[in-house]
């Protein structure tokens, strides 16, 4: 088991979470590898946003982050990547793929495990756990954790999807899991 953290180079956001990961390394006596966009690609997300503006940066960051995780896992000779994606993240992704009309991604985004037939499978064990449940658990168990939103996400398309999802959830608390289930049904229909 390894800890792998990606430093996107977002001042005032990633700094605190990296300190938390470093404390986790000591607390759990696990090896830690930190890779930065600056080291991997020669620029940070802050520099990317300064060039492209505050729209579309989640798309860039997501692609770079997945590639950085793959590179880090390869350096560590890992045989699986396990991420902290939770139900809220997955429901947001279902909404985004639906709004973009991206059926192939819509069919894949709810899978708890992907890439099982490839070299580096990925797993999302918190798929059915709400973000607030995870934060409350960590708080009550007095675990050292970090929970904050990226400073760029409110202006990004994902930020609007997140706000829309929260509005729906106020009206019906089962909205997040219902959206995930709907995404699963799209995926299931394709397999027939």
PDB file of N, CA and C in Angstrom, residues 2-89:
ATOM      1  N   UNK A   2       0.605   2.163  -0.912  1.00  0.00           N
ATOM      2  CA  UNK A   2       1.356   3.407  -1.040  1.00  0.00           C
ATOM      3  C   UNK A   2       0.382   4.574  -0.998  1.00  0.00           C
ATOM      4  N   UNK A   3       0.853   5.715  -0.546  1.00  0.00           N
ATOM      5  CA  UNK A   3       0.123   6.963  -0.684  1.00  0.00           C
ATOM      6  C   UNK A   3       0.708   7.683  -1.896  1.00  0.00           C
ATOM      7  N   UNK A   4      -0.155   8.125  -2.782  1.00  0.00           N
ATOM      8  CA  UNK A   4       0.261   8.875  -3.957  1.00  0.00           C
ATOM      9  C   UNK A   4      -0.552  10.152  -3.986  1.00  0.00           C
ATOM     10  N   UNK A   5       0.132  11.272  -4.006  1.00  0.00           N
ATOM     11  CA  UNK A   5      -0.564  12.553  -4.029  1.00  0.00           C
ATOM     12  C   UNK A   5      -0.061  13.376  -5.202  1.00  0.00           C
ATOM     13  N   UNK A   6      -0.979  14.092  -5.822  1.00  0.00           N
ATOM     14  CA  UNK A   6      -0.649  14.919  -6.979  1.00  0.00           C
ATOM     15  C   UNK A   6      -0.778  16.386  -6.578  1.00  0.00           C
ATOM     16  N   UNK A   7       0.283  17.125  -6.792  1.00  0.00           N
ATOM     17  CA  UNK A   7       0.299  18.559  -6.520  1.00  0.00           C
ATOM     18  C   UNK A   7       0.047  19.286  -7.840  1.00  0.00           C
ATOM     19  N   UNK A   8      -1.162  19.790  -7.999  1.00  0.00           N
ATOM     20  CA  UNK A   8      -1.533  20.469  -9.231  1.00  0.00           C
ATOM     21  C   UNK A   8      -0.904  21.843  -9.338  1.00  0.00           C
ATOM     22  N   UNK A   9      -0.408  22.365  -8.214  1.00  0.00           N
ATOM     23  CA  UNK A   9       0.153  23.710  -8.223  1.00  0.00           C
ATOM     24  C   UNK A   9      -0.926  24.765  -8.124  1.00  0.00           C
ATOM     25  N   UNK A  10      -1.835  24.583  -7.159  1.00  0.00           N
ATOM     26  CA  UNK A  10      -2.913  25.544  -6.918  1.00  0.00           C
ATOM     27  C   UNK A  10      -2.649  26.152  -5.542  1.00  0.00           C
ATOM     28  N   UNK A  11      -2.101  27.356  -5.551  1.00  0.00           N
ATOM     29  CA  UNK A  11      -1.720  28.016  -4.298  1.00  0.00           C
ATOM     30  C   UNK A  11      -2.940  28.226  -3.402  1.00  0.00           C
ATOM     31  N   UNK A  12      -2.763  27.958  -2.119  1.00  0.00           N
ATOM     32  CA  UNK A  12      -3.837  28.155  -1.158  1.00  0.00           C
ATOM     33  C   UNK A  12      -4.846  27.025  -1.115  1.00  0.00           C
ATOM     34  N   UNK A  13      -4.686  26.025  -1.958  1.00  0.00           N
ATOM     35  CA  UNK A  13      -5.602  24.886  -1.964  1.00  0.00           C
ATOM     36  C   UNK A  13      -4.832  23.591  -1.708  1.00  0.00           C
ATOM     37  N   UNK A  14      -3.946  23.249  -2.595  1.00  0.00           N
ATOM     38  CA  UNK A  14      -3.235  21.978  -2.474  1.00  0.00           C
ATOM     39  C   UNK A  14      -2.202  22.004  -1.346  1.00  0.00           C
ATOM     40  N   UNK A  15      -1.697  23.178  -0.997  1.00  0.00           N
ATOM     41  CA  UNK A  15      -0.666  23.287   0.039  1.00  0.00           C
ATOM     42  C   UNK A  15      -1.095  22.600   1.338  1.00  0.00           C
ATOM     43  N   UNK A  16      -2.299  22.933   1.823  1.00  0.00           N
ATOM     44  CA  UNK A  16      -2.779  22.366   3.083  1.00  0.00           C
ATOM     45  C   UNK A  16      -3.025  20.866   2.972  1.00  0.00           C
ATOM     46  N   UNK A  17      -3.557  20.420   1.835  1.00  0.00           N
ATOM     47  CA  UNK A  17      -3.835  18.984   1.703  1.00  0.00           C
ATOM     48  C   UNK A  17      -2.539  18.181   1.642  1.00  0.00           C
ATOM     49  N   UNK A  18      -1.496  18.744   1.039  1.00  0.00           N
ATOM     50  CA  UNK A  18      -0.204  18.039   1.000  1.00  0.00           C
ATOM     51  C   UNK A  18       0.378  17.899   2.405  1.00  0.00           C
ATOM     52  N   UNK A  19       0.191  18.909   3.228  1.00  0.00           N
ATOM     53  CA  UNK A  19       0.660  18.806   4.618  1.00  0.00           C
ATOM     54  C   UNK A  19      -0.108  17.707   5.355  1.00  0.00           C
ATOM     55  N   UNK A  20      -1.400  17.586   5.074  1.00  0.00           N
ATOM     56  CA  UNK A  20      -2.206  16.525   5.685  1.00  0.00           C
ATOM     57  C   UNK A  20      -1.718  15.158   5.232  1.00  0.00           C
ATOM     58  N   UNK A  21      -1.427  15.018   3.953  1.00  0.00           N
ATOM     59  CA  UNK A  21      -0.941  13.739   3.419  1.00  0.00           C
ATOM     60  C   UNK A  21       0.404  13.376   4.058  1.00  0.00           C
ATOM     61  N   UNK A  22       1.244  14.359   4.257  1.00  0.00           N
ATOM     62  CA  UNK A  22       2.547  14.107   4.899  1.00  0.00           C
ATOM     63  C   UNK A  22       2.354  13.636   6.343  1.00  0.00           C
ATOM     64  N   UNK A  23       1.392  14.226   7.036  1.00  0.00           N
ATOM     65  CA  UNK A  23       1.093  13.758   8.403  1.00  0.00           C
ATOM     66  C   UNK A  23       0.521  12.339   8.365  1.00  0.00           C
ATOM     67  N   UNK A  24      -0.349  12.053   7.365  1.00  0.00           N
ATOM     68  CA  UNK A  24      -0.904  10.701   7.210  1.00  0.00           C
ATOM     69  C   UNK A  24       0.208   9.692   6.990  1.00  0.00           C
ATOM     70  N   UNK A  25       1.203  10.060   6.212  1.00  0.00           N
ATOM     71  CA  UNK A  25       2.341   9.167   5.963  1.00  0.00           C
ATOM     72  C   UNK A  25       2.992   8.769   7.289  1.00  0.00           C
ATOM     73  N   UNK A  26       3.217   9.735   8.144  1.00  0.00           N
ATOM     74  CA  UNK A  26       3.849   9.453   9.435  1.00  0.00           C
ATOM     75  C   UNK A  26       2.903   8.664  10.348  1.00  0.00           C
ATOM     76  N   UNK A  27       1.625   9.047  10.371  1.00  0.00           N
ATOM     77  CA  UNK A  27       0.654   8.391  11.248  1.00  0.00           C
ATOM     78  C   UNK A  27       0.451   6.926  10.902  1.00  0.00           C
ATOM     79  N   UNK A  28       0.427   6.621   9.622  1.00  0.00           N
ATOM     80  CA  UNK A  28       0.123   5.263   9.186  1.00  0.00           C
ATOM     81  C   UNK A  28       1.350   4.494   8.705  1.00  0.00           C
ATOM     82  N   UNK A  29       2.505   5.141   8.782  1.00  0.00           N
ATOM     83  CA  UNK A  29       3.769   4.521   8.393  1.00  0.00           C
ATOM     84  C   UNK A  29       3.679   3.902   6.998  1.00  0.00           C
ATOM     85  N   UNK A  30       3.226   4.727   6.042  1.00  0.00           N
ATOM     86  CA  UNK A  30       3.099   4.289   4.654  1.00  0.00           C
ATOM     87  C   UNK A  30       4.018   5.123   3.772  1.00  0.00           C
ATOM     88  N   UNK A  31       4.597   4.512   2.741  1.00  0.00           N
ATOM     89  CA  UNK A  31       5.415   5.298   1.819  1.00  0.00           C
ATOM     90  C   UNK A  31       4.552   6.295   1.039  1.00  0.00           C
ATOM     91  N   UNK A  32       5.103   7.469   0.790  1.00  0.00           N
ATOM     92  CA  UNK A  32       4.384   8.539   0.104  1.00  0.00           C
ATOM     93  C   UNK A  32       5.189   9.020  -1.086  1.00  0.00           C
ATOM     94  N   UNK A  33       4.499   9.188  -2.212  1.00  0.00           N
ATOM     95  CA  UNK A  33       5.098   9.779  -3.409  1.00  0.00           C
ATOM     96  C   UNK A  33       4.242  10.983  -3.786  1.00  0.00           C
ATOM     97  N   UNK A  34       4.875  12.140  -3.921  1.00  0.00           N
ATOM     98  CA  UNK A  34       4.184  13.349  -4.364  1.00  0.00           C
ATOM     99  C   UNK A  34       4.749  13.733  -5.726  1.00  0.00           C
ATOM    100  N   UNK A  35       3.878  13.838  -6.695  1.00  0.00           N
ATOM    101  CA  UNK A  35       4.258  14.285  -8.037  1.00  0.00           C
ATOM    102  C   UNK A  35       3.568  15.617  -8.304  1.00  0.00           C
ATOM    103  N   UNK A  36       4.262  16.525  -8.937  1.00  0.00           N
ATOM    104  CA  UNK A  36       3.657  17.821  -9.239  1.00  0.00           C
ATOM    105  C   UNK A  36       3.509  18.012 -10.740  1.00  0.00           C
ATOM    106  N   UNK A  37       2.494  18.788 -11.108  1.00  0.00           N
ATOM    107  CA  UNK A  37       2.331  19.153 -12.513  1.00  0.00           C
ATOM    108  C   UNK A  37       3.589  19.879 -12.991  1.00  0.00           C
ATOM    109  N   UNK A  38       4.150  20.712 -12.109  1.00  0.00           N
ATOM    110  CA  UNK A  38       5.345  21.469 -12.482  1.00  0.00           C
ATOM    111  C   UNK A  38       6.470  20.525 -12.903  1.00  0.00           C
ATOM    112  N   UNK A  39       6.692  19.470 -12.106  1.00  0.00           N
ATOM    113  CA  UNK A  39       7.756  18.517 -12.432  1.00  0.00           C
ATOM    114  C   UNK A  39       7.412  17.669 -13.654  1.00  0.00           C
ATOM    115  N   UNK A  40       6.158  17.254 -13.755  1.00  0.00           N
ATOM    116  CA  UNK A  40       5.756  16.374 -14.851  1.00  0.00           C
ATOM    117  C   UNK A  40       5.595  17.097 -16.184  1.00  0.00           C
ATOM    118  N   UNK A  41       4.987  18.279 -16.142  1.00  0.00           N
ATOM    119  CA  UNK A  41       4.598  18.945 -17.377  1.00  0.00           C
ATOM    120  C   UNK A  41       5.292  20.289 -17.614  1.00  0.00           C
ATOM    121  N   UNK A  42       5.936  20.815 -16.571  1.00  0.00           N
ATOM    122  CA  UNK A  42       6.623  22.093 -16.719  1.00  0.00           C
ATOM    123  C   UNK A  42       5.766  23.309 -16.418  1.00  0.00           C
ATOM    124  N   UNK A  43       4.533  23.103 -15.917  1.00  0.00           N
ATOM    125  CA  UNK A  43       3.670  24.201 -15.509  1.00  0.00           C
ATOM    126  C   UNK A  43       2.697  23.732 -14.445  1.00  0.00           C
ATOM    127  N   UNK A  44       2.129  24.675 -13.732  1.00  0.00           N
ATOM    128  CA  UNK A  44       1.169  24.379 -12.662  1.00  0.00           C
ATOM    129  C   UNK A  44      -0.235  24.745 -13.139  1.00  0.00           C
ATOM    130  N   UNK A  45      -1.243  24.340 -12.391  1.00  0.00           N
ATOM    131  CA  UNK A  45      -2.617  24.729 -12.742  1.00  0.00           C
ATOM    132  C   UNK A  45      -2.781  26.233 -12.624  1.00  0.00           C
ATOM    133  N   UNK A  46      -2.113  26.868 -11.652  1.00  0.00           N
ATOM    134  CA  UNK A  46      -2.193  28.326 -11.541  1.00  0.00           C
ATOM    135  C   UNK A  46      -1.701  28.984 -12.826  1.00  0.00           C
ATOM    136  N   UNK A  47      -0.601  28.466 -13.399  1.00  0.00           N
ATOM    137  CA  UNK A  47      -0.095  29.073 -14.639  1.00  0.00           C
ATOM    138  C   UNK A  47      -1.019  28.761 -15.820  1.00  0.00           C
ATOM    139  N   UNK A  48      -1.616  27.577 -15.834  1.00  0.00           N
ATOM    140  CA  UNK A  48      -2.568  27.238 -16.904  1.00  0.00           C
ATOM    141  C   UNK A  48      -3.769  28.177 -16.848  1.00  0.00           C
ATOM    142  N   UNK A  49      -4.325  28.364 -15.641  1.00  0.00           N
ATOM    143  CA  UNK A  49      -5.500  29.233 -15.478  1.00  0.00           C
ATOM    144  C   UNK A  49      -5.156  30.671 -15.862  1.00  0.00           C
ATOM    145  N   UNK A  50      -3.938  31.113 -15.560  1.00  0.00           N
ATOM    146  CA  UNK A  50      -3.552  32.482 -15.931  1.00  0.00           C
ATOM    147  C   UNK A  50      -3.523  32.655 -17.454  1.00  0.00           C
ATOM    148  N   UNK A  51      -3.313  31.543 -18.192  1.00  0.00           N
ATOM    149  CA  UNK A  51      -3.287  31.622 -19.655  1.00  0.00           C
ATOM    150  C   UNK A  51      -4.661  31.372 -20.293  1.00  0.00           C
ATOM    151  N   UNK A  52      -5.419  30.419 -19.762  1.00  0.00           N
ATOM    152  CA  UNK A  52      -6.688  30.063 -20.422  1.00  0.00           C
ATOM    153  C   UNK A  52      -7.913  30.675 -19.766  1.00  0.00           C
ATOM    154  N   UNK A  53      -7.763  31.216 -18.566  1.00  0.00           N
ATOM    155  CA  UNK A  53      -8.899  31.766 -17.845  1.00  0.00           C
ATOM    156  C   UNK A  53      -9.544  30.707 -16.962  1.00  0.00           C
ATOM    157  N   UNK A  54     -10.658  31.080 -16.366  1.00  0.00           N
ATOM    158  CA  UNK A  54     -11.286  30.212 -15.365  1.00  0.00           C
ATOM    159  C   UNK A  54     -12.348  29.284 -15.937  1.00  0.00           C
ATOM    160  N   UNK A  55     -12.463  29.211 -17.256  1.00  0.00           N
ATOM    161  CA  UNK A  55     -13.408  28.271 -17.865  1.00  0.00           C
ATOM    162  C   UNK A  55     -12.637  27.115 -18.476  1.00  0.00           C
ATOM    163  N   UNK A  56     -13.151  25.912 -18.279  1.00  0.00           N
ATOM    164  CA  UNK A  56     -12.549  24.736 -18.890  1.00  0.00           C
ATOM    165  C   UNK A  56     -11.339  24.184 -18.168  1.00  0.00           C
ATOM    166  N   UNK A  57     -10.955  24.812 -17.053  1.00  0.00           N
ATOM    167  CA  UNK A  57      -9.747  24.329 -16.379  1.00  0.00           C
ATOM    168  C   UNK A  57      -9.931  22.991 -15.674  1.00  0.00           C
ATOM    169  N   UNK A  58     -11.149  22.640 -15.280  1.00  0.00           N
ATOM    170  CA  UNK A  58     -11.373  21.314 -14.670  1.00  0.00           C
ATOM    171  C   UNK A  58     -11.087  20.205 -15.681  1.00  0.00           C
ATOM    172  N   UNK A  59     -11.394  20.474 -16.946  1.00  0.00           N
ATOM    173  CA  UNK A  59     -11.124  19.484 -17.996  1.00  0.00           C
ATOM    174  C   UNK A  59      -9.626  19.249 -18.110  1.00  0.00           C
ATOM    175  N   UNK A  60      -8.856  20.332 -18.201  1.00  0.00           N
ATOM    176  CA  UNK A  60      -7.401  20.202 -18.266  1.00  0.00           C
ATOM    177  C   UNK A  60      -6.876  19.467 -17.036  1.00  0.00           C
ATOM    178  N   UNK A  61      -7.299  19.917 -15.873  1.00  0.00           N
ATOM    179  CA  UNK A  61      -6.790  19.362 -14.626  1.00  0.00           C
ATOM    180  C   UNK A  61      -7.127  17.876 -14.504  1.00  0.00           C
ATOM    181  N   UNK A  62      -8.336  17.503 -14.875  1.00  0.00           N
ATOM    182  CA  UNK A  62      -8.744  16.100 -14.780  1.00  0.00           C
ATOM    183  C   UNK A  62      -7.895  15.189 -15.647  1.00  0.00           C
ATOM    184  N   UNK A  63      -7.617  15.631 -16.870  1.00  0.00           N
ATOM    185  CA  UNK A  63      -6.784  14.836 -17.779  1.00  0.00           C
ATOM    186  C   UNK A  63      -5.370  14.725 -17.224  1.00  0.00           C
ATOM    187  N   UNK A  64      -4.812  15.858 -16.796  1.00  0.00           N
ATOM    188  CA  UNK A  64      -3.451  15.854 -16.263  1.00  0.00           C
ATOM    189  C   UNK A  64      -3.350  15.023 -14.988  1.00  0.00           C
ATOM    190  N   UNK A  65      -4.373  15.116 -14.138  1.00  0.00           N
ATOM    191  CA  UNK A  65      -4.366  14.392 -12.869  1.00  0.00           C
ATOM    192  C   UNK A  65      -4.401  12.877 -13.104  1.00  0.00           C
ATOM    193  N   UNK A  66      -5.280  12.434 -14.003  1.00  0.00           N
ATOM    194  CA  UNK A  66      -5.339  10.996 -14.305  1.00  0.00           C
ATOM    195  C   UNK A  66      -4.003  10.499 -14.847  1.00  0.00           C
ATOM    196  N   UNK A  67      -3.407  11.275 -15.744  1.00  0.00           N
ATOM    197  CA  UNK A  67      -2.110  10.885 -16.291  1.00  0.00           C
ATOM    198  C   UNK A  67      -1.033  10.886 -15.200  1.00  0.00           C
ATOM    199  N   UNK A  68      -1.073  11.860 -14.308  1.00  0.00           N
ATOM    200  CA  UNK A  68      -0.100  11.925 -13.212  1.00  0.00           C
ATOM    201  C   UNK A  68      -0.268  10.741 -12.261  1.00  0.00           C
ATOM    202  N   UNK A  69      -1.508  10.360 -11.982  1.00  0.00           N
ATOM    203  CA  UNK A  69      -1.753   9.186 -11.130  1.00  0.00           C
ATOM    204  C   UNK A  69      -1.200   7.925 -11.793  1.00  0.00           C
ATOM    205  N   UNK A  70      -1.422   7.797 -13.100  1.00  0.00           N
ATOM    206  CA  UNK A  70      -0.883   6.642 -13.831  1.00  0.00           C
ATOM    207  C   UNK A  70       0.644   6.617 -13.760  1.00  0.00           C
ATOM    208  N   UNK A  71       1.262   7.773 -13.977  1.00  0.00           N
ATOM    209  CA  UNK A  71       2.722   7.833 -13.922  1.00  0.00           C
ATOM    210  C   UNK A  71       3.242   7.511 -12.521  1.00  0.00           C
ATOM    211  N   UNK A  72       2.581   8.056 -11.509  1.00  0.00           N
ATOM    212  CA  UNK A  72       2.994   7.788 -10.128  1.00  0.00           C
ATOM    213  C   UNK A  72       2.838   6.323  -9.768  1.00  0.00           C
ATOM    214  N   UNK A  73       1.715   5.741 -10.170  1.00  0.00           N
ATOM    215  CA  UNK A  73       1.482   4.318  -9.886  1.00  0.00           C
ATOM    216  C   UNK A  73       2.535   3.471 -10.580  1.00  0.00           C
ATOM    217  N   UNK A  74       2.912   3.874 -11.788  1.00  0.00           N
ATOM    218  CA  UNK A  74       3.946   3.140 -12.518  1.00  0.00           C
ATOM    219  C   UNK A  74       5.294   3.241 -11.796  1.00  0.00           C
ATOM    220  N   UNK A  75       5.628   4.441 -11.340  1.00  0.00           N
ATOM    221  CA  UNK A  75       6.884   4.628 -10.593  1.00  0.00           C
ATOM    222  C   UNK A  75       6.917   3.781  -9.318  1.00  0.00           C
ATOM    223  N   UNK A  76       5.759   3.642  -8.687  1.00  0.00           N
ATOM    224  CA  UNK A  76       5.665   2.859  -7.446  1.00  0.00           C
ATOM    225  C   UNK A  76       5.474   1.368  -7.708  1.00  0.00           C
ATOM    226  N   UNK A  77       5.353   1.013  -8.990  1.00  0.00           N
ATOM    227  CA  UNK A  77       5.085  -0.365  -9.398  1.00  0.00           C
ATOM    228  C   UNK A  77       3.805  -0.903  -8.757  1.00  0.00           C
ATOM    229  N   UNK A  78       2.805  -0.030  -8.697  1.00  0.00           N
ATOM    230  CA  UNK A  78       1.507  -0.404  -8.131  1.00  0.00           C
ATOM    231  C   UNK A  78       0.741  -1.260  -9.132  1.00  0.00           C
ATOM    232  N   UNK A  79      -0.156  -2.088  -8.623  1.00  0.00           N
ATOM    233  CA  UNK A  79      -0.967  -2.909  -9.514  1.00  0.00           C
ATOM    234  C   UNK A  79      -2.435  -2.472  -9.514  1.00  0.00           C
ATOM    235  N   UNK A  80      -2.774  -1.402  -8.762  1.00  0.00           N
ATOM    236  CA  UNK A  80      -4.136  -0.862  -8.756  1.00  0.00           C
ATOM    237  C   UNK A  80      -4.091   0.550  -8.186  1.00  0.00           C
ATOM    238  N   UNK A  81      -4.965   1.404  -8.708  1.00  0.00           N
ATOM    239  CA  UNK A  81      -5.151   2.749  -8.154  1.00  0.00           C
ATOM    240  C   UNK A  81      -6.510   2.772  -7.465  1.00  0.00           C
ATOM    241  N   UNK A  82      -6.518   3.211  -6.218  1.00  0.00           N
ATOM    242  CA  UNK A  82      -7.761   3.351  -5.466  1.00  0.00           C
ATOM    243  C   UNK A  82      -7.913   4.838  -5.141  1.00  0.00           C
ATOM    244  N   UNK A  83      -9.019   5.424  -5.592  1.00  0.00           N
ATOM    245  CA  UNK A  83      -9.224   6.860  -5.406  1.00  0.00           C
ATOM    246  C   UNK A  83     -10.305   7.129  -4.363  1.00  0.00           C
ATOM    247  N   UNK A  84     -10.386   8.367  -3.944  1.00  0.00           N
ATOM    248  CA  UNK A  84     -11.365   8.771  -2.936  1.00  0.00           C
ATOM    249  C   UNK A  84     -12.647   9.330  -3.519  1.00  0.00           C
ATOM    250  N   UNK A  85     -12.936   9.040  -4.785  1.00  0.00           N
ATOM    251  CA  UNK A  85     -14.186   9.530  -5.377  1.00  0.00           C
ATOM    252  C   UNK A  85     -15.374   9.034  -4.564  1.00  0.00           C
ATOM    253  N   UNK A  86     -16.292   9.958  -4.278  1.00  0.00           N
ATOM    254  CA  UNK A  86     -17.463   9.604  -3.477  1.00  0.00           C
ATOM    255  C   UNK A  86     -18.738   9.758  -4.305  1.00  0.00           C
ATOM    256  N   UNK A  87     -19.866   9.488  -3.677  1.00  0.00           N
ATOM    257  CA  UNK A  87     -21.147   9.521  -4.397  1.00  0.00           C
ATOM    258  C   UNK A  87     -21.412  10.890  -5.022  1.00  0.00           C
ATOM    259  N   UNK A  88     -21.083  11.963  -4.305  1.00  0.00           N
ATOM    260  CA  UNK A  88     -21.302  13.306  -4.846  1.00  0.00           C
ATOM    261  C   UNK A  88     -20.477  13.512  -6.120  1.00  0.00           C
ATOM    262  N   UNK A  89     -19.210  13.099  -6.096  1.00  0.00           N
ATOM    263  CA  UNK A  89     -18.342  13.227  -7.271  1.00  0.00           C
ATOM    264  C   UNK A  89     -18.923  12.478  -8.465  1.00  0.00           C
TER     265      UNK A  89
END
